[in-house]
PDB file of C-alpha atoms in Angstrom:
ATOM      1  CA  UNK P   1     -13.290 -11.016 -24.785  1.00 85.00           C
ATOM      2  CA  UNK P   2     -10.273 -12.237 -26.825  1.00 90.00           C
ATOM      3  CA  UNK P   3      -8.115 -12.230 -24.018  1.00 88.00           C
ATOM      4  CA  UNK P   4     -10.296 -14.346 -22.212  1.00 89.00           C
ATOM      5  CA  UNK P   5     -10.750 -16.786 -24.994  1.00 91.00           C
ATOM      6  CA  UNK P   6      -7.432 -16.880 -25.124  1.00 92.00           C
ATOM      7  CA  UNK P   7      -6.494 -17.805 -21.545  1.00 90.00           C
ATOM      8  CA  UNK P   8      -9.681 -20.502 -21.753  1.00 90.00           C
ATOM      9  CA  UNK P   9      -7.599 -22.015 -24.732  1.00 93.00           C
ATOM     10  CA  UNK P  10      -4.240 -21.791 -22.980  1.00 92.00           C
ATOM     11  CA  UNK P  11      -5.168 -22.341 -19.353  1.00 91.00           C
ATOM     12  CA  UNK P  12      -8.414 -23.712 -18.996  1.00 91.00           C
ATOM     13  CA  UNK P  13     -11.477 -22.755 -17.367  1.00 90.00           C
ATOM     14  CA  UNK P  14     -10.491 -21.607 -14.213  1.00 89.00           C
ATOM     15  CA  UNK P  15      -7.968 -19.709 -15.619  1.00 88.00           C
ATOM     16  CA  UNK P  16     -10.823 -17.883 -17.800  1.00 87.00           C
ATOM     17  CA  UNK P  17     -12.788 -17.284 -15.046  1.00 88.00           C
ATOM     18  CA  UNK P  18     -10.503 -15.950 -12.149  1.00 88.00           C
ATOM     19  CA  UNK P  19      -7.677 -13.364 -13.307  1.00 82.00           C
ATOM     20  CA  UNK P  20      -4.025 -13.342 -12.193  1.00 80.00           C
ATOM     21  CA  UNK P  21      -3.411 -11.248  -9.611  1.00 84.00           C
ATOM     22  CA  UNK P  22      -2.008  -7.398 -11.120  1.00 80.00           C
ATOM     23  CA  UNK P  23       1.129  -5.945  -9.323  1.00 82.00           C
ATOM     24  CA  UNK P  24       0.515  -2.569  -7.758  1.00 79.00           C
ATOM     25  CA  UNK P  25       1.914   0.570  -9.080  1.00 76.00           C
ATOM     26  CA  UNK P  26       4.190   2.348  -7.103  1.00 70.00           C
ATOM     27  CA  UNK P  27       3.788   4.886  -5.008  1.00 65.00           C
ATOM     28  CA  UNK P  28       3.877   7.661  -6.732  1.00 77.00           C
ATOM     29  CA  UNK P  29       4.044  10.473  -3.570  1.00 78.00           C
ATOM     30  CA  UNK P  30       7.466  11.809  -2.968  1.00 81.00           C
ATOM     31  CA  UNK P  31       8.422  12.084   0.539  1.00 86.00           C
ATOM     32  CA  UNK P  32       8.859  15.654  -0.656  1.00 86.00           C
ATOM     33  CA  UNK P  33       5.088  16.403  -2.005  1.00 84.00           C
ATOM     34  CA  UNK P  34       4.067  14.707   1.485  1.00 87.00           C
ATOM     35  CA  UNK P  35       5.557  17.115   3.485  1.00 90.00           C
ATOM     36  CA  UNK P  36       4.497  19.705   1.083  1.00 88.00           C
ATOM     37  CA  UNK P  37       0.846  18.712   1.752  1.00 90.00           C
ATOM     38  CA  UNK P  38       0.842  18.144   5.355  1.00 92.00           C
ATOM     39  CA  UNK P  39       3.182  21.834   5.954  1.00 91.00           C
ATOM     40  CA  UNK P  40       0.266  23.109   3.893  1.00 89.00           C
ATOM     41  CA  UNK P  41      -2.719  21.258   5.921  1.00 91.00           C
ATOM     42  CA  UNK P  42      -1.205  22.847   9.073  1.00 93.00           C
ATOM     43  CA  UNK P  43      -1.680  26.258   8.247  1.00 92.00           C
ATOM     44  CA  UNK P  44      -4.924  27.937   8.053  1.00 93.00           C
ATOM     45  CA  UNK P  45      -7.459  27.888   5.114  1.00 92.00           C
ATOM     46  CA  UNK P  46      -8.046  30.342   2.106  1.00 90.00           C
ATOM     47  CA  UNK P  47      -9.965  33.251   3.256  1.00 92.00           C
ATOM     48  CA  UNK P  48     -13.809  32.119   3.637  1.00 93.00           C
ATOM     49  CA  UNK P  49     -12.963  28.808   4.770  1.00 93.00           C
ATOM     50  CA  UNK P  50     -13.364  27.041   7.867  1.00 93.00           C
ATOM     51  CA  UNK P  51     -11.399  24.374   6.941  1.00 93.00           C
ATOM     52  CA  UNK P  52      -9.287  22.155   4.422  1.00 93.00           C
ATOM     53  CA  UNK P  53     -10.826  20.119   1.992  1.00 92.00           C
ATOM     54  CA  UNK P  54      -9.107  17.379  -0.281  1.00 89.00           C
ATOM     55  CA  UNK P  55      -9.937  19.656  -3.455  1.00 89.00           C
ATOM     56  CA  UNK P  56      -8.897  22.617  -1.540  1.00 90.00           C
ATOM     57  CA  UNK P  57      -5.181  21.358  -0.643  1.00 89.00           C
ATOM     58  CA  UNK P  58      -5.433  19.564  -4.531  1.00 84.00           C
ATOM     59  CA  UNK P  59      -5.824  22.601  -6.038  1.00 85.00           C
ATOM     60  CA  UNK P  60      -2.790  24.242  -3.868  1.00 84.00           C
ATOM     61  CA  UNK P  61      -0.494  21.164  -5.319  1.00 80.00           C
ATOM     62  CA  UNK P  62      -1.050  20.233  -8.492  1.00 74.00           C
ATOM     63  CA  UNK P  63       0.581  22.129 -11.739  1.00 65.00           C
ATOM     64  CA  UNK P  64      -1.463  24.554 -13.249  1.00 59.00           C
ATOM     65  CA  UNK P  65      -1.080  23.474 -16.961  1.00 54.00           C
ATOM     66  CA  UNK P  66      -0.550  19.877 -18.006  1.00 52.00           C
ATOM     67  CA  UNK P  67      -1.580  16.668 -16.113  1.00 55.00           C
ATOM     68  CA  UNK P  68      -0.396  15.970 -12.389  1.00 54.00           C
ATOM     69  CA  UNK P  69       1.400  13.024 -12.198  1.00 55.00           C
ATOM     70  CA  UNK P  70      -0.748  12.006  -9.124  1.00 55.00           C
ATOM     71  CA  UNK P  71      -3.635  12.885  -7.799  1.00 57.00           C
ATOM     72  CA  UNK P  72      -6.712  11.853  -5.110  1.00 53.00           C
ATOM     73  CA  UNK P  73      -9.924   9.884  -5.908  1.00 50.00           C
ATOM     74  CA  UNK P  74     -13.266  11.167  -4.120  1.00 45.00           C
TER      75      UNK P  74
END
């Protein structure tokens, strides 16, 4: 709420109302973990699967301790 009080006192009203556009954050998928993923989508699935799933190949990828520095949204 401050920071749109704020930009109402500095900018006016339209500036209150519609934000500034935010740059986009780069890409943060290596060539490298690409063709990790997609030599690992090729081959067959885990035992008892018919298929690859998002969370299946995710799970394959990402470090088991810590946080990944990327990941997928469902």
């Amino acid at each position: 709420v401050a920071r749109v009080r704020q930009r109402f006192v500095e900018e006016g009203f339209e500036a209150a109302l519609n934000p500034r556009p935010r740059p986009r954050g780069a890409y943060k998928l290596t060539p490298e973990m690409e063709s990790h993923i997609v030599a690992l989508a090729k081959n067959d699935p885990p035992k008892g699967r018919k298929r690859w799933t998002l969370r299946l190949i995710w799970s394959r990828v990402t470090p088991r301790r810590g946080r990944c520095g990327w990941c997928w949204t469902t």
